[in-house]
Coordinates of C-alpha atoms in Angstrom, one line a residue:
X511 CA -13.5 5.0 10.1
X512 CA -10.2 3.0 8.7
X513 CA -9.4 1.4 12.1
X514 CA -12.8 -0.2 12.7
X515 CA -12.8 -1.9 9.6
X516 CA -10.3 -5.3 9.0
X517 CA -6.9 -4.2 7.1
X518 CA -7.5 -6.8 4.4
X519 CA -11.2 -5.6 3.2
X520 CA -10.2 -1.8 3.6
X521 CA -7.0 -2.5 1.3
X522 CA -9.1 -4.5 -1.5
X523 CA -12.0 -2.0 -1.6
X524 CA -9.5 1.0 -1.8
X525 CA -7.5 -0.6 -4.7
X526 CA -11.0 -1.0 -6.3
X527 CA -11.6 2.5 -5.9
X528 CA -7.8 3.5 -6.9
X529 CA -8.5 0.8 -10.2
X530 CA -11.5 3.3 -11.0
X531 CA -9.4 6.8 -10.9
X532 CA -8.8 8.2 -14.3
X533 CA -5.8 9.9 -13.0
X534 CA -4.0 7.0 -11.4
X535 CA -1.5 5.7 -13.9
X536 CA 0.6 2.7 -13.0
X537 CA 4.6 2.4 -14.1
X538 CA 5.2 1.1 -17.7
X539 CA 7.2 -1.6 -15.3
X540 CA 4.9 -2.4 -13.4
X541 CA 4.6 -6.4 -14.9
X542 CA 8.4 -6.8 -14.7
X543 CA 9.6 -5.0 -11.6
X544 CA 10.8 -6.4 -8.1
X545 CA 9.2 -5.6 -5.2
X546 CA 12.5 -5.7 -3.3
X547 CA 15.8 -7.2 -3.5
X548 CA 15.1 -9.9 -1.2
X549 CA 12.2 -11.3 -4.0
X550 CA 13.0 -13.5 -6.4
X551 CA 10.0 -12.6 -9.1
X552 CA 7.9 -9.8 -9.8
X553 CA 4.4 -10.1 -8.2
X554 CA 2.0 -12.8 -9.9
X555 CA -1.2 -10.2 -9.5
X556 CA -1.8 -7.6 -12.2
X557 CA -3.5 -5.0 -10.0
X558 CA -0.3 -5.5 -7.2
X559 CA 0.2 -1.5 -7.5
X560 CA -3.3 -0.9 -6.4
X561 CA -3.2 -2.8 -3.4
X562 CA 0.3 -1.6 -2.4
X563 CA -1.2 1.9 -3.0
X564 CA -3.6 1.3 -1.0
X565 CA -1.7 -0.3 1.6
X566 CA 0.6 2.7 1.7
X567 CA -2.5 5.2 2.1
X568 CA -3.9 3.0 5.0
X569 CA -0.5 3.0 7.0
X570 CA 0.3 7.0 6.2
X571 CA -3.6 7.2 7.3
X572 CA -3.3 5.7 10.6
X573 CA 0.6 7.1 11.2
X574 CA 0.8 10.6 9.9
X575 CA 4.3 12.0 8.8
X576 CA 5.1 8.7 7.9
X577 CA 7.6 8.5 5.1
X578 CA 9.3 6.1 2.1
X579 CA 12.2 4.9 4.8
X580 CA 9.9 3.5 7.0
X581 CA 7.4 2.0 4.6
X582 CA 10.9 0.2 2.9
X583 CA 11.1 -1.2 6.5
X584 CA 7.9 -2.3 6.2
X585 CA 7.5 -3.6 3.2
X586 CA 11.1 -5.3 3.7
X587 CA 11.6 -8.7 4.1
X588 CA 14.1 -11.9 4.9
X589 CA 16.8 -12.3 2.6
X590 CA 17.4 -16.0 3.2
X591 CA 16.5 -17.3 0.1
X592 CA 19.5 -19.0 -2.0
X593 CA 22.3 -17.9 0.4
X594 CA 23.5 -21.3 1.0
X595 CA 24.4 -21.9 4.4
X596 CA 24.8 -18.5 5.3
X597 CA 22.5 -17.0 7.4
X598 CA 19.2 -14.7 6.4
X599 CA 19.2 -10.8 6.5
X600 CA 16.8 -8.6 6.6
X601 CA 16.6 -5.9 3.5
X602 CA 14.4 -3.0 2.6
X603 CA 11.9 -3.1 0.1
X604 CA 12.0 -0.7 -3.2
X605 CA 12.2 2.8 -2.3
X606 CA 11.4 3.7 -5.9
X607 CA 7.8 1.4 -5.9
X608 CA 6.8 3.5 -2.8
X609 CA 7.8 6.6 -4.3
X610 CA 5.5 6.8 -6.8
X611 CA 2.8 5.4 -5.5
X612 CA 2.9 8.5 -2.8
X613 CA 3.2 10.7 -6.2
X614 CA 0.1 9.1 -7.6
X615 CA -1.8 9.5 -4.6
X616 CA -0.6 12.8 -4.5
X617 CA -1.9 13.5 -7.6
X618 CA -5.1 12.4 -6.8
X619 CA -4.8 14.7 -3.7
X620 CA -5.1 11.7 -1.2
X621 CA -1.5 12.7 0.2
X622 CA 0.2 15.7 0.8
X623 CA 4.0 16.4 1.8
X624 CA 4.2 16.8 5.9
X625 CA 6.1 20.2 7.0
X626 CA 8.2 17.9 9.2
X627 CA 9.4 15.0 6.8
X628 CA 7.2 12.2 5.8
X629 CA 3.5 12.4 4.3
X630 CA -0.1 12.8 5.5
X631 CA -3.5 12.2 4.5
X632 CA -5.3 15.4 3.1
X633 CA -9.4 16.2 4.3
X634 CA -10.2 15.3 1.0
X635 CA -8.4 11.9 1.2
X636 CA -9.5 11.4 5.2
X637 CA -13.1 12.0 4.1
X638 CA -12.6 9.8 1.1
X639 CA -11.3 6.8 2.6
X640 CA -13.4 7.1 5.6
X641 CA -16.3 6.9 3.1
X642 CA -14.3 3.6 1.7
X643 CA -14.3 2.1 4.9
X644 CA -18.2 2.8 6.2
X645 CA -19.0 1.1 2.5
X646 CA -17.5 -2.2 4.0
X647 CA -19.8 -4.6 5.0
X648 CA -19.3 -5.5 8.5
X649 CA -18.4 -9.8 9.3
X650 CA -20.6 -11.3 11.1
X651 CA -19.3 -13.0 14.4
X652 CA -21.1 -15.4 15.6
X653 CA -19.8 -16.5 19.7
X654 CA -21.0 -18.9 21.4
X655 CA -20.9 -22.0 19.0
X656 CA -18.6 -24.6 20.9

């Protein structure tokens, strides 16, 4: 399943997937838009709305009824950069960049509304990215070199 897989490969081979979806469009704005206030420049990586899809898929995946306040928290960051002498704050990321990714994966019917608040993982999605995750090839540890 997702958890038995590292966060980093299950992210990249989801975005591929994502990439591949007819359906999926990303924002016209995508190349000039902010991540969050606390950023100085829109992301260097083209495919940056994949892999933040993604992302948000994995963590609604493994959280259920999770919803766009606490992915902002997440996806937040320091706010220390260019204030001078002044102290760093924490702020949110884009509520708007979250949004609609949630839409798209709803669209693709990865993501449903939860009754409660929040959002969760439909069968098909759970069955999708479980298939995803057993496509990852597993690393190969190798203990006992000292």
């Amino acid at each position: 399943s997702v958890k038995d897989v590292p966060a980093a490969d299950f992210i990249k081979a989801a975005a591929e997937f994502l990439k591949r979806q007819p359906k999926f469009d990303v924002p016209k704005y995508h190349d000039i838009v902010k991540t969050a206030v606390a950023k100085e420049f829109a992301p260097y990586d083209e495919d940056w709305f994949y892999i933040r899809s993604a992302s948000i898929m994995r963590k609604v995946y493994l959280r259920k009824g999770t919803g766009v306040g606490a992915l902002k928290k997440w996806y937040g960051g320091s706010n220390g950069t260019h204030r001078g002498t002044r102290k760093a704050h924490f702020s949110t990321a884009s509520g708007a960049i979250i949004r609609k990714a949630m839409l798209e994966l709803e669209k693709l019917e990865l993501m449903t509304h939860c009754s409660d608040g929040g959002r969760l993982i439909t069968s098909k999605g759970r069955a999708e990215m479980d298939r995803i995750a057993g496509n990852i090839q597993p690393s190969v540890v190798v203990e006992g070199l000292h």
